[in-house]
């Protein structure tokens, strides 16, 4: 079985374009096509739990037996790992339902119009859907153990659901352990994420009246108690290449052959350093270390949050320079770095940091390209 990357930056771009074909989706109230395209292929990491338990609700009933706890735990793990923005979108774009079927309790995760995971509480038979193209690409690249897959996973030949017909495959596992083994394979997890984000982009969720927040609280709590660990993956990648060092710029030492204002250049370097130090110190106050460079790509700053999400920042001083030109340059640089890192198998969240307020249209321009524009003095984006 190969361990190399099975996706490319072109795959990320194609997913973004596909998602952008649904501009009226309610999902874009919480995120963007660019962010979701990168999330699909991102190194798997558990999201922060947040405050999910409804007031006065015991999220995990004490009278559940072990098979039931394992089933609720699998549902919670699946939700946390494969549903876009699960806490924010619960009950609005998707939900976890529980119903009695022939005297047995059935758990169902429905995104938009499609059930993407369903299993009986007694743990007998776990069903889930995956994106077909993503799974086929992973097998073709040899990054899934085909022998183990055939032993643990059965693929359904029929597709009784109209939603995304032809774009998905149905999988059945006999046990929770088998289902967890399959879904913890990074390419399989990506296939689940891709299908799920497509479901929410297509929309059509109409089950708000059936939503019960305590169900998600129970599943989330069970997942934390049972197997709150990252999926199968290699050792964590470094968050940056080296510690940040302030540049030393002496205007008098600059060559006279360069046609620019030496003192303005030095002032710009000083402002760049001040901005970099501000971001480093702000992150350090939350327990996060930031440095410079990432996988040989010359990003200004790089760091990872507590859940392992990788960020990069391009710092642009607007001192003594045309803000429009600097913003164009900075946006182009951070998009180039994101692309180069994607080719190396590193999925990143890019930030453009500037030293002064700019025309608000630039926030929209950056957002449309999956980049967060951060102006000196702004609070850090959620998740940093």
Tab-separated table of C-alpha atoms in Angstrom:
chain	number	residue	atom	x	y	z
A	1	UNK	CA	0.000	0.000	0.000
A	2	UNK	CA	1.413	3.364	-1.012
A	3	UNK	CA	1.647	6.151	1.566
A	4	UNK	CA	2.111	8.998	-0.919
A	5	UNK	CA	-0.317	11.809	-1.566
A	6	UNK	CA	-3.313	10.758	-3.618
A	7	UNK	CA	-4.623	14.265	-4.305
A	8	UNK	CA	-3.184	17.441	-5.822
A	9	UNK	CA	-3.752	21.177	-5.636
A	10	UNK	CA	-5.787	20.790	-8.821
A	11	UNK	CA	-8.187	18.487	-6.963
A	12	UNK	CA	-8.676	21.151	-4.296
A	13	UNK	CA	-9.370	23.781	-6.968
A	14	UNK	CA	-11.848	21.503	-8.741
A	15	UNK	CA	-13.771	20.843	-5.521
A	16	UNK	CA	-13.931	24.585	-4.850
A	17	UNK	CA	-15.320	25.229	-8.344
A	18	UNK	CA	-17.876	22.442	-7.940
A	19	UNK	CA	-19.087	23.828	-4.608
A	20	UNK	CA	-19.226	27.376	-5.979
A	21	UNK	CA	-21.886	26.168	-8.441
A	22	UNK	CA	-24.323	26.423	-5.523
A	23	UNK	CA	-24.018	30.119	-4.569
A	24	UNK	CA	-27.330	30.199	-2.679
A	25	UNK	CA	-26.471	27.336	-0.338
A	26	UNK	CA	-27.094	28.039	3.329
A	27	UNK	CA	-23.688	26.519	4.063
A	28	UNK	CA	-21.995	29.697	2.844
A	29	UNK	CA	-23.433	31.557	5.809
A	30	UNK	CA	-20.901	29.656	7.924
A	31	UNK	CA	-17.958	29.073	5.593
A	32	UNK	CA	-16.862	29.396	1.943
A	33	UNK	CA	-16.272	27.020	-0.985
A	34	UNK	CA	-12.532	27.655	-0.738
A	35	UNK	CA	-12.366	26.827	2.964
A	36	UNK	CA	-14.431	23.673	2.494
A	37	UNK	CA	-12.353	22.505	-0.474
A	38	UNK	CA	-9.214	22.700	1.646
A	39	UNK	CA	-10.922	21.145	4.662
A	40	UNK	CA	-11.923	18.081	2.627
A	41	UNK	CA	-8.281	17.141	2.062
A	42	UNK	CA	-6.835	18.582	5.274
A	43	UNK	CA	-4.797	16.445	7.637
A	44	UNK	CA	-7.553	15.050	9.878
A	45	UNK	CA	-7.891	16.745	13.252
A	46	UNK	CA	-10.608	16.675	15.859
A	47	UNK	CA	-12.485	19.982	16.142
A	48	UNK	CA	-12.977	21.655	19.478
A	49	UNK	CA	-16.045	20.345	21.271
A	50	UNK	CA	-17.613	23.664	22.199
A	51	UNK	CA	-20.706	23.892	24.379
A	52	UNK	CA	-23.029	21.365	22.786
A	53	UNK	CA	-25.059	20.030	25.690
A	54	UNK	CA	-28.458	21.661	26.023
A	55	UNK	CA	-29.116	23.172	29.481
A	56	UNK	CA	-30.370	20.558	31.904
A	57	UNK	CA	-29.681	17.691	29.498
A	58	UNK	CA	-27.518	14.734	30.467
A	59	UNK	CA	-25.611	14.208	27.183
A	60	UNK	CA	-24.970	10.513	27.827
A	61	UNK	CA	-27.558	8.454	29.683
A	62	UNK	CA	-26.094	6.161	32.325
A	63	UNK	CA	-28.383	3.276	31.377
A	64	UNK	CA	-26.863	2.730	27.896
A	65	UNK	CA	-25.148	-0.634	27.543
A	66	UNK	CA	-21.714	-0.995	25.970
A	67	UNK	CA	-22.870	-1.681	22.355
A	68	UNK	CA	-25.165	1.347	22.515
A	69	UNK	CA	-22.384	3.548	23.878
A	70	UNK	CA	-20.081	2.391	21.070
A	71	UNK	CA	-22.736	3.137	18.447
A	72	UNK	CA	-23.379	6.623	19.826
A	73	UNK	CA	-19.615	7.154	19.998
A	74	UNK	CA	-19.165	6.213	16.335
A	75	UNK	CA	-21.987	8.582	15.363
A	76	UNK	CA	-20.353	11.360	17.374
A	77	UNK	CA	-16.905	10.718	15.940
A	78	UNK	CA	-18.322	10.645	12.397
A	79	UNK	CA	-20.124	13.951	12.960
A	80	UNK	CA	-17.091	15.639	14.447
A	81	UNK	CA	-14.790	14.467	11.657
A	82	UNK	CA	-16.937	14.624	8.506
A	83	UNK	CA	-19.747	17.169	8.954
A	84	UNK	CA	-18.839	20.748	7.971
A	85	UNK	CA	-19.038	23.152	10.931
A	86	UNK	CA	-21.055	20.596	12.947
A	87	UNK	CA	-21.876	22.663	16.036
A	88	UNK	CA	-22.921	25.732	14.035
A	89	UNK	CA	-25.009	23.920	11.427
A	90	UNK	CA	-26.702	21.311	13.653
A	91	UNK	CA	-30.474	21.477	13.222
A	92	UNK	CA	-30.157	24.015	10.403
A	93	UNK	CA	-28.512	22.038	7.606
A	94	UNK	CA	-28.267	18.535	9.083
A	95	UNK	CA	-29.279	16.530	12.154
A	96	UNK	CA	-28.842	13.306	14.088
A	97	UNK	CA	-32.110	11.428	14.378
A	98	UNK	CA	-33.165	8.435	16.470
A	99	UNK	CA	-36.205	6.298	15.744
A	100	UNK	CA	-37.586	2.843	16.456
A	101	UNK	CA	-37.567	0.372	13.563
A	102	UNK	CA	-39.073	-3.046	14.268
A	103	UNK	CA	-38.388	-2.613	17.955
A	104	UNK	CA	-34.765	-1.546	17.491
A	105	UNK	CA	-33.265	1.936	17.927
A	106	UNK	CA	-31.838	3.331	14.679
A	107	UNK	CA	-29.426	6.288	14.585
A	108	UNK	CA	-29.337	8.333	11.372
A	109	UNK	CA	-27.179	11.286	10.322
A	110	UNK	CA	-28.952	13.254	7.592
A	111	UNK	CA	-27.205	16.030	5.671
A	112	UNK	CA	-29.471	18.027	3.402
A	113	UNK	CA	-31.711	15.352	1.892
A	114	UNK	CA	-29.364	12.382	2.234
A	115	UNK	CA	-28.755	9.936	5.063
A	116	UNK	CA	-24.975	9.618	5.076
A	117	UNK	CA	-24.598	7.391	8.149
A	118	UNK	CA	-27.095	5.048	9.773
A	119	UNK	CA	-26.643	2.238	12.290
A	120	UNK	CA	-28.624	0.400	14.906
A	121	UNK	CA	-27.930	1.266	18.506
A	122	UNK	CA	-27.067	-2.371	19.209
A	123	UNK	CA	-24.112	-1.990	16.804
A	124	UNK	CA	-25.340	-4.500	14.242
A	125	UNK	CA	-24.635	-3.184	10.736
A	126	UNK	CA	-23.125	0.242	10.052
A	127	UNK	CA	-23.989	1.962	6.765
A	128	UNK	CA	-22.360	5.081	5.311
A	129	UNK	CA	-21.964	6.875	2.008
A	130	UNK	CA	-18.712	8.047	0.393
A	131	UNK	CA	-17.856	10.130	-2.654
A	132	UNK	CA	-17.246	7.635	-5.462
A	133	UNK	CA	-14.621	9.586	-7.414
A	134	UNK	CA	-12.532	10.200	-4.296
A	135	UNK	CA	-12.599	6.520	-3.294
A	136	UNK	CA	-11.745	5.372	-6.823
A	137	UNK	CA	-8.814	7.822	-6.935
A	138	UNK	CA	-7.497	6.532	-3.601
A	139	UNK	CA	-7.625	2.910	-4.754
A	140	UNK	CA	-5.978	3.827	-8.048
A	141	UNK	CA	-3.163	5.571	-6.135
A	142	UNK	CA	-2.767	2.511	-3.918
A	143	UNK	CA	-3.259	4.387	-0.642
A	144	UNK	CA	-5.969	2.065	0.705
A	145	UNK	CA	-5.206	-1.551	1.619
A	146	UNK	CA	-7.532	-3.278	-0.833
A	147	UNK	CA	-7.321	-6.694	0.845
A	148	UNK	CA	-8.217	-5.277	4.242
A	149	UNK	CA	-10.986	-3.175	2.674
A	150	UNK	CA	-12.641	-6.205	1.077
A	151	UNK	CA	-12.474	-8.034	4.414
A	152	UNK	CA	-13.950	-5.215	6.494
A	153	UNK	CA	-16.208	-3.270	4.105
A	154	UNK	CA	-18.979	-4.370	1.734
A	155	UNK	CA	-19.993	-1.971	-1.040
A	156	UNK	CA	-23.661	-1.743	-1.963
A	157	UNK	CA	-24.344	-2.159	-5.654
A	158	UNK	CA	-27.754	-0.470	-5.579
A	159	UNK	CA	-28.356	3.225	-4.875
A	160	UNK	CA	-31.957	3.828	-3.788
A	161	UNK	CA	-31.369	7.554	-3.126
A	162	UNK	CA	-31.826	10.236	-5.792
A	163	UNK	CA	-29.574	12.788	-4.076
A	164	UNK	CA	-26.165	12.827	-5.810
A	165	UNK	CA	-27.042	9.617	-7.636
A	166	UNK	CA	-24.000	8.214	-9.403
A	167	UNK	CA	-21.624	10.336	-7.308
A	168	UNK	CA	-21.630	8.148	-4.193
A	169	UNK	CA	-21.105	4.595	-3.067
A	170	UNK	CA	-22.821	2.894	-0.134
A	171	UNK	CA	-20.696	0.967	2.355
A	172	UNK	CA	-21.714	-1.564	5.012
A	173	UNK	CA	-19.577	-2.759	7.942
A	174	UNK	CA	-20.495	-5.519	10.361
A	175	UNK	CA	-19.011	-3.885	13.449
A	176	UNK	CA	-18.206	-0.462	14.864
A	177	UNK	CA	-14.504	-1.379	14.839
A	178	UNK	CA	-14.624	-2.149	11.110
A	179	UNK	CA	-16.435	1.110	10.342
A	180	UNK	CA	-13.981	3.096	12.423
A	181	UNK	CA	-11.044	1.391	10.725
A	182	UNK	CA	-12.404	2.372	7.327
A	183	UNK	CA	-13.320	5.952	8.160
A	184	UNK	CA	-10.006	6.627	9.891
A	185	UNK	CA	-8.126	6.054	6.649
A	186	UNK	CA	-7.350	9.653	5.521
A	187	UNK	CA	-8.516	9.125	1.901
A	188	UNK	CA	-11.757	7.495	3.106
A	189	UNK	CA	-12.321	10.317	5.556
A	190	UNK	CA	-11.760	12.789	2.715
A	191	UNK	CA	-14.314	10.908	0.607
A	192	UNK	CA	-16.845	11.150	3.447
A	193	UNK	CA	-16.124	14.854	3.921
A	194	UNK	CA	-16.414	15.541	0.208
A	195	UNK	CA	-19.794	13.853	-0.085
A	196	UNK	CA	-21.080	15.546	3.049
A	197	UNK	CA	-20.076	19.033	1.998
A	198	UNK	CA	-21.715	18.375	-1.384
A	199	UNK	CA	-24.907	17.364	0.408
A	200	UNK	CA	-24.972	20.621	2.355
A	201	UNK	CA	-24.116	22.675	-0.726
A	202	UNK	CA	-27.018	21.106	-2.630
A	203	UNK	CA	-29.276	21.812	0.361
A	204	UNK	CA	-32.866	20.734	0.788
A	205	UNK	CA	-32.780	20.106	4.557
A	206	UNK	CA	-36.363	20.146	5.864
A	207	UNK	CA	-36.212	18.309	9.182
A	208	UNK	CA	-35.823	21.246	11.586
A	209	UNK	CA	-38.927	20.163	13.513
A	210	UNK	CA	-37.333	16.770	14.266
A	211	UNK	CA	-34.100	18.235	15.598
A	212	UNK	CA	-33.193	17.466	19.219
A	213	UNK	CA	-29.916	19.086	20.390
A	214	UNK	CA	-29.458	16.533	23.154
A	215	UNK	CA	-28.813	13.819	20.552
A	216	UNK	CA	-25.713	15.564	19.270
A	217	UNK	CA	-24.620	16.235	22.852
A	218	UNK	CA	-24.942	12.522	23.659
A	219	UNK	CA	-23.046	11.422	20.551
A	220	UNK	CA	-20.321	14.016	21.026
A	221	UNK	CA	-19.862	13.041	24.678
A	222	UNK	CA	-19.724	9.342	23.817
A	223	UNK	CA	-17.064	9.969	21.154
A	224	UNK	CA	-14.916	11.865	23.637
A	225	UNK	CA	-15.212	9.066	26.190
A	226	UNK	CA	-14.566	6.164	23.797
A	227	UNK	CA	-11.973	7.009	21.182
A	228	UNK	CA	-11.061	10.666	21.232
A	229	UNK	CA	-7.925	10.297	19.164
A	230	UNK	CA	-6.855	11.479	15.702
A	231	UNK	CA	-7.312	9.232	12.665
A	232	UNK	CA	-4.498	7.109	11.328
A	233	UNK	CA	-1.745	9.397	10.088
A	234	UNK	CA	1.985	9.908	10.253
A	235	UNK	CA	3.807	11.915	12.879
A	236	UNK	CA	2.591	15.531	13.037
A	237	UNK	CA	4.246	17.809	10.521
A	238	UNK	CA	6.307	20.730	11.888
A	239	UNK	CA	4.314	23.923	12.309
A	240	UNK	CA	7.147	26.031	10.850
A	241	UNK	CA	10.717	25.667	9.618
A	242	UNK	CA	12.608	27.926	12.029
A	243	UNK	CA	12.082	30.584	14.696
A	244	UNK	CA	11.367	34.104	13.536
A	245	UNK	CA	14.257	36.573	13.654
A	246	UNK	CA	13.923	40.314	13.250
A	247	UNK	CA	15.741	41.635	10.172
A	248	UNK	CA	18.542	44.135	10.613
A	249	UNK	CA	18.272	46.900	8.026
A	250	UNK	CA	20.808	49.747	7.892
A	251	UNK	CA	19.750	52.396	5.332
A	252	UNK	CA	23.366	53.537	4.969
A	253	UNK	CA	24.436	50.042	3.969
A	254	UNK	CA	21.915	49.752	1.132
A	255	UNK	CA	23.485	49.947	-2.291
A	256	UNK	CA	23.058	53.233	-4.086
A	257	UNK	CA	22.271	51.537	-7.384
A	258	UNK	CA	18.733	50.721	-6.307
A	259	UNK	CA	16.165	53.346	-7.294
A	260	UNK	CA	14.132	53.638	-4.112
A	261	UNK	CA	13.936	55.654	-0.919
A	262	UNK	CA	16.321	53.860	1.452
A	263	UNK	CA	14.777	55.318	4.575
A	264	UNK	CA	11.236	54.495	3.437
A	265	UNK	CA	12.391	50.942	2.705
A	266	UNK	CA	13.905	50.639	6.178
A	267	UNK	CA	10.710	52.045	7.736
A	268	UNK	CA	8.697	49.438	5.839
A	269	UNK	CA	10.965	46.665	7.130
A	270	UNK	CA	10.572	47.939	10.684
A	271	UNK	CA	6.787	47.968	10.305
A	272	UNK	CA	6.870	44.458	8.837
A	273	UNK	CA	8.855	43.303	11.872
A	274	UNK	CA	6.475	45.052	14.288
A	275	UNK	CA	3.458	43.371	12.671
A	276	UNK	CA	5.175	39.983	12.711
A	277	UNK	CA	6.093	40.379	16.370
A	278	UNK	CA	2.545	41.449	17.213
A	279	UNK	CA	1.072	38.322	15.635
A	280	UNK	CA	3.705	36.053	17.207
A	281	UNK	CA	3.114	37.565	20.668
A	282	UNK	CA	-0.679	37.427	20.278
A	283	UNK	CA	-0.504	33.743	19.371
A	284	UNK	CA	1.972	33.067	22.173
A	285	UNK	CA	-0.556	34.479	24.662
A	286	UNK	CA	-2.840	31.572	23.699
A	287	UNK	CA	-0.060	28.994	23.992
A	288	UNK	CA	0.656	28.814	20.238
A	289	UNK	CA	4.177	29.104	18.818
A	290	UNK	CA	4.728	30.694	15.416
A	291	UNK	CA	7.833	30.769	13.262
A	292	UNK	CA	8.839	31.431	9.688
A	293	UNK	CA	8.959	29.233	6.597
A	294	UNK	CA	7.048	25.988	6.048
A	295	UNK	CA	8.298	22.904	4.204
A	296	UNK	CA	10.832	25.085	2.405
A	297	UNK	CA	8.201	27.573	1.203
A	298	UNK	CA	9.192	31.125	2.293
A	299	UNK	CA	6.028	32.104	4.148
A	300	UNK	CA	6.409	35.040	6.526
A	301	UNK	CA	4.788	33.241	9.469
A	302	UNK	CA	3.405	29.763	10.098
A	303	UNK	CA	1.777	28.007	13.046
A	304	UNK	CA	-0.672	25.284	14.028
A	305	UNK	CA	-3.645	25.592	16.353
A	306	UNK	CA	-4.426	23.185	19.179
A	307	UNK	CA	-6.243	20.832	16.780
A	308	UNK	CA	-3.343	20.659	14.321
A	309	UNK	CA	-4.763	23.008	11.683
A	310	UNK	CA	-1.947	24.688	9.777
A	311	UNK	CA	-1.981	28.449	9.174
A	312	UNK	CA	0.308	30.701	7.161
A	313	UNK	CA	0.439	34.483	7.094
A	314	UNK	CA	1.836	36.937	4.570
A	315	UNK	CA	2.702	40.229	6.277
A	316	UNK	CA	2.438	43.430	4.285
A	317	UNK	CA	3.458	46.844	5.568
A	318	UNK	CA	1.641	49.793	4.046
A	319	UNK	CA	4.214	52.333	5.250
A	320	UNK	CA	5.473	54.427	2.370
A	321	UNK	CA	3.860	52.189	-0.223
A	322	UNK	CA	0.709	52.193	-2.317
A	323	UNK	CA	-1.808	50.068	-0.383
A	324	UNK	CA	-3.453	48.676	-3.530
A	325	UNK	CA	-0.130	47.449	-4.916
A	326	UNK	CA	0.879	45.943	-1.575
A	327	UNK	CA	-2.433	44.157	-1.161
A	328	UNK	CA	-2.273	42.754	-4.693
A	329	UNK	CA	1.267	41.588	-4.037
A	330	UNK	CA	0.426	40.073	-0.659
A	331	UNK	CA	-2.671	38.247	-1.902
A	332	UNK	CA	-0.746	36.860	-4.859
A	333	UNK	CA	2.073	35.673	-2.612
A	334	UNK	CA	-0.124	33.917	-0.064
A	335	UNK	CA	-2.114	32.188	-2.832
A	336	UNK	CA	1.129	31.045	-4.436
A	337	UNK	CA	2.378	29.693	-1.101
A	338	UNK	CA	-0.902	27.882	-0.471
A	339	UNK	CA	-0.656	26.253	-3.889
A	340	UNK	CA	2.990	25.217	-3.463
A	341	UNK	CA	2.286	23.758	-0.027
A	342	UNK	CA	-0.705	21.835	-1.390
A	343	UNK	CA	1.622	20.239	-3.950
A	344	UNK	CA	3.716	19.087	-0.988
A	345	UNK	CA	0.670	17.588	0.742
A	346	UNK	CA	0.283	20.434	3.246
A	347	UNK	CA	-3.176	21.995	3.434
A	348	UNK	CA	-3.085	25.445	5.030
A	349	UNK	CA	-5.388	28.280	6.016
A	350	UNK	CA	-3.925	31.512	4.599
A	351	UNK	CA	-4.012	34.943	6.249
A	352	UNK	CA	-2.971	38.312	4.822
A	353	UNK	CA	-1.885	40.704	7.593
A	354	UNK	CA	-1.644	44.446	6.859
A	355	UNK	CA	-0.593	47.420	8.951
A	356	UNK	CA	-3.440	49.840	8.247
A	357	UNK	CA	-7.167	49.858	7.441
A	358	UNK	CA	-7.941	49.347	3.771
A	359	UNK	CA	-10.944	49.585	1.480
A	360	UNK	CA	-13.516	47.052	2.760
A	361	UNK	CA	-13.773	45.558	-0.721
A	362	UNK	CA	-10.427	43.891	-0.049
A	363	UNK	CA	-11.955	41.798	2.707
A	364	UNK	CA	-14.459	40.473	0.161
A	365	UNK	CA	-11.754	39.896	-2.444
A	366	UNK	CA	-9.671	37.927	0.048
A	367	UNK	CA	-12.690	35.994	1.336
A	368	UNK	CA	-13.646	35.008	-2.228
A	369	UNK	CA	-10.175	33.488	-2.580
A	370	UNK	CA	-10.277	31.629	0.728
A	371	UNK	CA	-7.947	34.111	2.443
A	372	UNK	CA	-8.626	35.984	5.686
A	373	UNK	CA	-7.611	39.651	5.649
A	374	UNK	CA	-6.344	40.690	9.076
A	375	UNK	CA	-5.673	44.364	9.799
A	376	UNK	CA	-3.411	45.480	12.629
A	377	UNK	CA	-5.560	45.557	15.754
A	378	UNK	CA	-8.195	43.090	14.533
A	379	UNK	CA	-8.995	40.145	16.816
A	380	UNK	CA	-7.534	36.876	15.558
A	381	UNK	CA	-9.931	34.788	13.454
A	382	UNK	CA	-11.760	32.011	15.267
A	383	UNK	CA	-9.648	28.864	15.438
A	384	UNK	CA	-6.223	30.507	15.367
